[in-house]
XYZ file of C-alpha atoms in Angstrom:
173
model
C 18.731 1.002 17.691
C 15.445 3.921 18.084
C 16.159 4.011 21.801
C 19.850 5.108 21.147
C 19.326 7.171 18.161
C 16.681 9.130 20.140
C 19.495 9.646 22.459
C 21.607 11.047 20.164
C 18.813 13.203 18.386
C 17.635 14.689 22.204
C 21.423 15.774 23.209
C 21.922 17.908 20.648
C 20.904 20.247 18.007
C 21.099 18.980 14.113
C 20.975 21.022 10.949
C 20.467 17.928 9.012
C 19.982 14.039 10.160
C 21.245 11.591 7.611
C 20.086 8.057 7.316
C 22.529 5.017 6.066
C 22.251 1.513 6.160
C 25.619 -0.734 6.033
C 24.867 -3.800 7.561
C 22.054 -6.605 7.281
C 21.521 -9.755 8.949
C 23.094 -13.001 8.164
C 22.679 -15.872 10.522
C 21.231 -14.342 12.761
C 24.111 -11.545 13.208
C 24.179 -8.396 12.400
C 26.746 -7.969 9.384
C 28.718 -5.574 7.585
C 28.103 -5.387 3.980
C 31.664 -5.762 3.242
C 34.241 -7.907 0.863
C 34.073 -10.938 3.514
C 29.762 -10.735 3.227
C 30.110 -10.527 -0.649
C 32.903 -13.862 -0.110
C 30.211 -15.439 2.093
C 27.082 -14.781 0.195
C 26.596 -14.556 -3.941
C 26.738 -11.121 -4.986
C 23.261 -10.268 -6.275
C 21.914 -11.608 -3.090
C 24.118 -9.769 -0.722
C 22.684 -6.465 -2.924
C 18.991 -7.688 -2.992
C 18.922 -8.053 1.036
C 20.262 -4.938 1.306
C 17.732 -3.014 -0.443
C 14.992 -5.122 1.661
C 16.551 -3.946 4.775
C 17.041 -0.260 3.474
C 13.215 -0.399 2.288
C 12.498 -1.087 6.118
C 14.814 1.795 7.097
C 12.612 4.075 5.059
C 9.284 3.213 5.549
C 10.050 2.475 9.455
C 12.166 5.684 10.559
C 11.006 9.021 9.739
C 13.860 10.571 11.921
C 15.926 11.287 9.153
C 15.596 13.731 6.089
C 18.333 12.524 3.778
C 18.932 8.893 2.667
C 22.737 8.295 2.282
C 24.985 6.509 -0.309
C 21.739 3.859 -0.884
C 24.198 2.519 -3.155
C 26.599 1.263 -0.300
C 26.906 -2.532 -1.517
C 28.722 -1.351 -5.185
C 31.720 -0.153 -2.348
C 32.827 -3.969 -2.154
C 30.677 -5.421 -4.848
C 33.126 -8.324 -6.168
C 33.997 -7.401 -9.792
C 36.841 -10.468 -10.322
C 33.369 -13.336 -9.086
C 30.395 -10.955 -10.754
C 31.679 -9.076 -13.237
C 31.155 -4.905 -13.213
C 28.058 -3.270 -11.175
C 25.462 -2.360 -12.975
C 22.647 -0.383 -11.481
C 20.024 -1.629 -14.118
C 20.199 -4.831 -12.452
C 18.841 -3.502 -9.477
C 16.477 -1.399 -10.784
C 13.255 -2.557 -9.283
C 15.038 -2.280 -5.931
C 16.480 1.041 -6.450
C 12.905 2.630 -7.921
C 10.995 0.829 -5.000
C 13.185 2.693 -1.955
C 13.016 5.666 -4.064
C 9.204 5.865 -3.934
C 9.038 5.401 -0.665
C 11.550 7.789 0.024
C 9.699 10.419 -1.762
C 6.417 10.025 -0.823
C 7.694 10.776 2.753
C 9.352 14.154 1.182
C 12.790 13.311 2.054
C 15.740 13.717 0.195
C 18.533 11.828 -1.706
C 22.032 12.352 -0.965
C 24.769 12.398 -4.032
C 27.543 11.010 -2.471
C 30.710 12.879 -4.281
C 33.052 9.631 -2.454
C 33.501 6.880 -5.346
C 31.960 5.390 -6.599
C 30.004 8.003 -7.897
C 25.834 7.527 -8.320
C 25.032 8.203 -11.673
C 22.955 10.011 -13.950
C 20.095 7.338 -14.675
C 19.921 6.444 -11.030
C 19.428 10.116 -10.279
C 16.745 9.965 -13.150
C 15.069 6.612 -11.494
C 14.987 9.316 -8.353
C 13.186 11.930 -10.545
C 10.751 9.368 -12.093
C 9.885 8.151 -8.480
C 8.614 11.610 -7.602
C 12.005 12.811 -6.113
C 12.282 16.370 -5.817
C 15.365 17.022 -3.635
C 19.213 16.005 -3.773
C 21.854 16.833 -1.242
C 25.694 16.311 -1.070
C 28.075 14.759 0.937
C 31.586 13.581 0.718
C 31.080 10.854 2.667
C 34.924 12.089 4.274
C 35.975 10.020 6.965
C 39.462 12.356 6.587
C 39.400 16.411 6.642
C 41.413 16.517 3.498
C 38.508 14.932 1.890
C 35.624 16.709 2.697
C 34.614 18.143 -0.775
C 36.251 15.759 -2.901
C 34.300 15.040 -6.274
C 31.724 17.979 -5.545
C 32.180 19.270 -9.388
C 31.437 16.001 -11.056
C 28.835 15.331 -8.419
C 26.980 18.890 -8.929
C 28.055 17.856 -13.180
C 25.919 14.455 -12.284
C 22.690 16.097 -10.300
C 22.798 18.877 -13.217
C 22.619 16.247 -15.753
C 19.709 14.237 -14.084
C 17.396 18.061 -14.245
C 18.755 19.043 -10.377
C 19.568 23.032 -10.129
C 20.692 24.622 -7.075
C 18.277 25.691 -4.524
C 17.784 29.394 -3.064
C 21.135 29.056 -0.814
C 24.293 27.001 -0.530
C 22.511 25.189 2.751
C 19.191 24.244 0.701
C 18.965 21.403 -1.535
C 19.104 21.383 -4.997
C 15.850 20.927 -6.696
C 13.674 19.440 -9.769
């Protein structure tokens, strides 16, 4: 994928370059992390792989300055076969990509689409050494773009985030 990304990069000009992982391996394919992965595989070990693949996005791409929805799995996590997601269950994994991610001075992106992140994972982001947070509506639809900003900006507030110097800066610690 670098060769083809660097493609992309080189063609154009880019205020900001967001990273996202959605997909790990599984069988030696290449795999959505999506309801028919989480019918395939239990649920704590579809979540687990992920966060060892998005550790390797991290600490092996330095192309991008945001890291997006890291909390993609929860999307299709199966509540009827593993009850509700709970973020303290993946704790260690969440505070491990978060150090790395802010050692390399990057930023966290609060993803306003739902599910929304929440207050003690913005916290874990904090304790980590986070110092940024950025927005995005994750809108795959025009009428969306924007949608849960207020309870996002409520969320990022609540976790010691305040707005940076202009509405294109990210909000700091």
């Amino acid at each position: 994928f670098s060769a083809s990304v660097a493609a992309v990069l080189a063609a154009g000009e880019f205020d900001r370059v967001l990273g996202s992982l959605h997909s790990i391996e599984h069988d030696g394919d290449l795999v959505f992390v999506d309801a028919q992965l989480f019918g395939t595989l239990p649920a704590r070990d579809v979540v687990q792989r992920y966060f060892a693949e998005l550790l390797r996005l991290v600490e092996g791409s330095a192309v991008f300055s945001v890291l997006a929805h890291c909390d993609y799995p929860r999307r299709c996590w199966p509540v009827a076969s593993a009850g509700e997601y709970r973020e303290a269950d993946f704790e260690g994994e969440y505070r491990a990509v978060f150090r790395v991610l802010a050692s390399s001075g990057r930023a966290l992106e609060v993803n306003t689409a739902s599910p929304l992140v929440s207050v003690d994972l913005l916290k874990w982001w904090r304790q980590e050494g986070g110092e940024a947070v950025s927005f995005g509506s994750d809108a795959h639809d025009s009428l969306l773009v924007g949608n849960g900003f207020t309870a996002a900006v409520d969320i990022a507030e609540a976790a010691g985030f305040r707005c940076g110097h202009d509405r294109f800066d990210f909000w700091r610690r």
